[in-house]
Amino acid sequence: MNDETNSDDIDPDIYSTDDPVQVTKRQKRAARIEQQYLDDMRTLMGDARFRRWLWRVLGRCRLYEISYTGTQMTNFYEGMRNVGLGLLADVQKAGMEDYLKMIHEAKDVDK
């Protein structure tokens, strides 16, 4: 068996951070995926039904509540809160206008 590696035998699934071409391709792919995700979020936030649902989910994530309980439930609540913070960051990154609209709609429901 030959220990030398032939360029034709290189597995295309192997990623090398030393290869600028591979790095650039990965960066471009990641940017496209992120852009698609933000476009999807903008589309969803354009629907009042989604905004109502998301407001409820953020509430269930205890986003605006204190997590500390003095017991191990603190860890559980912080995990829930972390999920909510991630969703909130994504929504705000996609567009603050729709986030603010969601808040105003939720206030109108509470009246």
Coordinates of N, CA and C in Angstrom, one line a residue:
M1 N 0.8 -1.2 0.0 CA 0.0 0.0 0.0 C 0.9 1.2 0.0
N2 N 0.5 2.2 -0.8 CA 1.3 3.4 -0.9 C 0.9 4.5 0.1
D3 N 1.8 5.1 0.8 CA 1.5 6.1 1.8 C 1.3 7.5 1.2
E4 N 1.8 7.6 0.0 CA 1.6 9.0 -0.6 C 0.1 9.2 -1.0
T5 N -0.3 10.4 -0.8 CA -1.7 10.7 -1.1 C -1.8 11.3 -2.5
N6 N -2.6 10.7 -3.3 CA -2.9 11.3 -4.6 C -4.0 12.3 -4.5
S7 N -3.9 13.4 -5.2 CA -4.9 14.5 -5.1 C -6.3 13.9 -5.5
D8 N -6.3 12.9 -6.4 CA -7.6 12.3 -6.8 C -8.2 11.5 -5.7
D9 N -7.4 11.1 -4.8 CA -8.0 10.2 -3.7 C -8.4 11.0 -2.5
I10 N -8.3 12.4 -2.5 CA -8.7 13.2 -1.4 C -10.2 13.2 -1.2
D11 N -10.7 12.9 -0.1 CA -12.2 12.9 0.2 C -12.7 14.4 0.2
P12 N -13.7 14.7 -0.7 CA -14.2 16.1 -0.8 C -14.9 16.5 0.5
D13 N -15.2 15.6 1.4 CA -15.9 16.0 2.6 C -15.0 16.4 3.7
I14 N -13.7 16.3 3.5 CA -12.7 16.7 4.4 C -12.4 18.2 4.2
Y15 N -12.5 18.9 5.3 CA -12.4 20.4 5.3 C -11.1 20.8 5.9
S16 N -10.3 21.6 5.2 CA -9.0 22.0 5.6 C -9.1 23.5 5.8
T17 N -8.8 24.0 7.0 CA -8.8 25.4 7.3 C -7.5 26.1 6.8
D18 N -6.6 25.3 6.3 CA -5.4 25.8 5.7 C -5.6 26.1 4.2
D19 N -6.7 25.7 3.7 CA -7.0 25.9 2.2 C -7.9 27.1 2.1
P20 N -7.4 28.3 1.6 CA -8.2 29.5 1.5 C -9.4 29.3 0.6
V21 N -9.3 28.5 -0.4 CA -10.4 28.3 -1.3 C -11.5 27.6 -0.6
Q22 N -11.2 26.6 0.2 CA -12.2 25.9 1.0 C -12.8 26.8 2.1
V23 N -12.0 27.6 2.7 CA -12.5 28.5 3.7 C -13.4 29.5 3.1
T24 N -13.1 30.1 1.9 CA -14.0 31.1 1.3 C -15.3 30.4 0.9
K25 N -15.2 29.2 0.3 CA -16.5 28.5 0.0 C -17.4 28.3 1.2
R26 N -16.8 27.9 2.3 CA -17.6 27.7 3.5 C -18.2 29.0 4.0
Q27 N -17.4 30.0 4.0 CA -17.9 31.3 4.4 C -19.0 31.8 3.6
K28 N -18.9 31.7 2.3 CA -20.0 32.1 1.4 C -21.2 31.2 1.6
R29 N -21.1 29.9 1.8 CA -22.2 29.1 2.1 C -22.9 29.4 3.4
A30 N -22.1 29.7 4.4 CA -22.6 30.1 5.7 C -23.4 31.4 5.6
A31 N -22.9 32.3 4.8 CA -23.6 33.6 4.6 C -24.9 33.4 3.9
R32 N -24.9 32.5 2.9 CA -26.2 32.3 2.2 C -27.2 31.6 3.1
I33 N -26.8 30.7 3.9 CA -27.7 30.0 4.8 C -28.2 31.1 5.8
E34 N -27.4 31.9 6.4 CA -27.8 32.9 7.3 C -28.8 33.9 6.7
Q35 N -28.5 34.3 5.4 CA -29.4 35.2 4.7 C -30.8 34.6 4.5
Q36 N -30.8 33.3 4.1 CA -32.0 32.6 3.9 C -32.8 32.5 5.2
Y37 N -32.1 32.2 6.3 CA -32.8 32.2 7.6 C -33.4 33.5 8.0
L38 N -32.7 34.6 7.8 CA -33.2 35.9 8.1 C -34.4 36.2 7.2
D39 N -34.3 35.9 5.9 CA -35.5 36.1 5.0 C -36.7 35.3 5.5
D40 N -36.5 34.1 5.9 CA -37.6 33.2 6.4 C -38.2 33.9 7.6
M41 N -37.3 34.4 8.5 CA -37.8 35.0 9.7 C -38.7 36.3 9.4
R42 N -38.2 37.1 8.4 CA -38.9 38.3 8.0 C -40.3 37.9 7.4
T43 N -40.3 36.8 6.7 CA -41.6 36.4 6.1 C -42.5 35.9 7.2
L44 N -42.0 35.2 8.1 CA -42.9 34.7 9.3 C -43.4 35.9 10.1
M45 N -42.5 36.8 10.4 CA -42.8 38.0 11.2 C -43.8 38.9 10.5
G46 N -44.0 38.7 9.2 CA -45.0 39.5 8.5 C -46.4 39.0 8.7
D47 N -46.5 37.9 9.3 CA -47.8 37.2 9.6 C -48.2 37.5 11.0
A48 N -49.4 38.1 11.2 CA -49.9 38.4 12.6 C -50.0 37.1 13.4
R49 N -50.4 36.0 12.8 CA -50.6 34.7 13.5 C -49.3 34.3 14.1
F50 N -48.2 34.4 13.3 CA -46.9 34.0 13.8 C -46.4 34.9 14.9
R51 N -46.7 36.2 14.8 CA -46.3 37.1 15.9 C -47.0 36.8 17.2
R52 N -48.3 36.5 17.1 CA -49.0 36.1 18.3 C -48.4 34.8 18.9
W53 N -48.1 33.8 18.1 CA -47.6 32.6 18.5 C -46.2 32.8 19.2
L54 N -45.4 33.6 18.5 CA -44.0 33.9 19.0 C -44.1 34.6 20.3
W55 N -45.0 35.6 20.5 CA -45.1 36.3 21.7 C -45.4 35.3 22.9
R56 N -46.3 34.4 22.6 CA -46.7 33.3 23.6 C -45.5 32.5 23.9
V57 N -44.7 32.1 22.9 CA -43.5 31.2 23.2 C -42.5 32.0 24.0
L58 N -42.3 33.2 23.7 CA -41.3 34.0 24.4 C -41.8 34.2 25.9
G59 N -43.0 34.3 26.1 CA -43.6 34.3 27.5 C -43.3 33.0 28.2
R60 N -43.5 31.9 27.5 CA -43.3 30.6 28.1 C -41.8 30.4 28.4
C61 N -41.0 31.1 27.7 CA -39.5 31.0 27.9 C -39.1 31.8 29.1
R62 N -40.0 32.4 29.8 CA -39.8 33.2 31.0 C -38.7 34.3 30.7
L63 N -38.8 34.9 29.5 CA -37.8 35.9 29.1 C -37.8 37.1 30.0
Y64 N -38.9 37.5 30.5 CA -39.0 38.7 31.3 C -39.2 38.4 32.8
E65 N -38.8 37.2 33.2 CA -39.0 36.8 34.6 C -37.6 36.5 35.2
I66 N -37.6 36.5 36.5 CA -36.4 36.2 37.2 C -36.3 34.6 37.3
S67 N -35.1 34.1 36.9 CA -34.9 32.7 36.8 C -34.5 32.0 38.2
Y68 N -33.9 32.8 39.0 CA -33.4 32.3 40.3 C -34.5 31.8 41.2
T69 N -34.4 30.6 41.7 CA -35.3 30.0 42.6 C -34.7 29.5 43.9
G70 N -33.4 29.4 43.9 CA -32.7 28.9 45.0 C -32.6 27.3 45.0
T71 N -33.2 26.8 43.9 CA -33.1 25.3 43.8 C -32.6 25.0 42.4
Q72 N -32.6 23.7 42.0 CA -32.1 23.3 40.7 C -33.0 23.8 39.6
M73 N -34.2 24.2 39.9 CA -35.1 24.7 38.9 C -34.5 26.0 38.2
T74 N -33.6 26.6 38.9 CA -33.0 27.8 38.3 C -32.3 27.4 37.0
N75 N -31.6 26.3 37.0 CA -31.0 25.8 35.8 C -32.0 25.6 34.7
F76 N -33.1 24.9 35.0 CA -34.1 24.7 34.0 C -34.7 26.0 33.5
Y77 N -35.0 26.9 34.3 CA -35.5 28.2 33.9 C -34.5 29.0 33.1
E78 N -33.3 28.9 33.4 CA -32.2 29.6 32.6 C -32.1 29.0 31.2
G79 N -32.3 27.7 31.2 CA -32.3 27.0 29.9 C -33.4 27.5 29.0
M80 N -34.6 27.6 29.6 CA -35.8 28.1 28.8 C -35.5 29.5 28.4
R81 N -35.0 30.3 29.3 CA -34.7 31.7 29.0 C -33.7 31.8 27.9
N82 N -32.7 31.0 27.9 CA -31.7 31.0 26.8 C -32.3 30.7 25.5
V83 N -33.2 29.8 25.4 CA -33.9 29.6 24.1 C -34.6 30.8 23.7
G84 N -35.3 31.4 24.6 CA -36.1 32.6 24.3 C -35.2 33.8 23.9
L85 N -34.0 33.9 24.5 CA -33.1 35.0 24.1 C -32.6 34.8 22.7
G86 N -32.3 33.5 22.4 CA -31.9 33.2 21.0 C -32.9 33.6 20.0
L87 N -34.2 33.2 20.2 CA -35.3 33.6 19.3 C -35.4 35.1 19.2
L88 N -35.3 35.7 20.4 CA -35.5 37.2 20.4 C -34.4 37.8 19.5
A89 N -33.1 37.4 19.7 CA -32.0 37.9 18.9 C -32.2 37.7 17.4
D90 N -32.7 36.5 17.1 CA -33.0 36.3 15.6 C -34.1 37.2 15.1
V91 N -35.1 37.4 15.8 CA -36.2 38.3 15.4 C -35.7 39.7 15.3
Q92 N -35.0 40.2 16.2 CA -34.5 41.5 16.2 C -33.5 41.7 15.0
K93 N -32.7 40.7 14.8 CA -31.7 40.8 13.7 C -32.4 40.8 12.3
A94 N -33.5 40.1 12.2 CA -34.3 40.1 11.0 C -35.0 41.4 10.7
G95 N -35.4 42.1 11.8 CA -36.1 43.4 11.6 C -36.7 43.9 12.9
M96 N -36.3 45.0 13.4 CA -36.8 45.5 14.6 C -38.3 46.0 14.4
E97 N -38.6 46.4 13.2 CA -40.0 46.9 13.0 C -41.0 45.9 13.3
D98 N -40.8 44.7 12.8 CA -41.8 43.6 13.1 C -41.8 43.2 14.6
Y99 N -40.7 43.3 15.2 CA -40.6 43.0 16.7 C -41.4 44.0 17.4
L100 N -41.2 45.3 17.1 CA -42.0 46.4 17.8 C -43.5 46.2 17.5
K101 N -43.8 45.8 16.3 CA -45.2 45.6 15.9 C -45.8 44.5 16.8
M102 N -45.0 43.4 17.0 CA -45.5 42.3 17.9 C -45.7 42.8 19.3
I103 N -44.9 43.7 19.8 CA -45.1 44.2 21.2 C -46.3 45.0 21.2
H104 N -46.6 45.9 20.3 CA -47.8 46.7 20.3 C -49.0 45.9 20.1
E105 N -49.0 44.9 19.3 CA -50.1 44.0 19.2 C -50.4 43.2 20.5
A106 N -49.4 42.8 21.2 CA -49.6 42.1 22.4 C -50.1 43.0 23.5
K107 N -49.7 44.3 23.5 CA -50.3 45.3 24.4 C -51.8 45.5 24.1
D108 N -52.1 45.6 22.8 CA -53.5 45.8 22.5 C -54.4 44.6 23.0
V109 N -53.9 43.4 22.9 CA -54.6 42.2 23.4 C -54.8 42.3 24.9
D110 N -53.8 42.8 25.6 CA -53.9 42.8 27.1 C -54.8 43.9 27.6
K111 N -55.3 44.8 26.7 CA -56.2 45.9 27.2 C -57.6 45.4 27.5

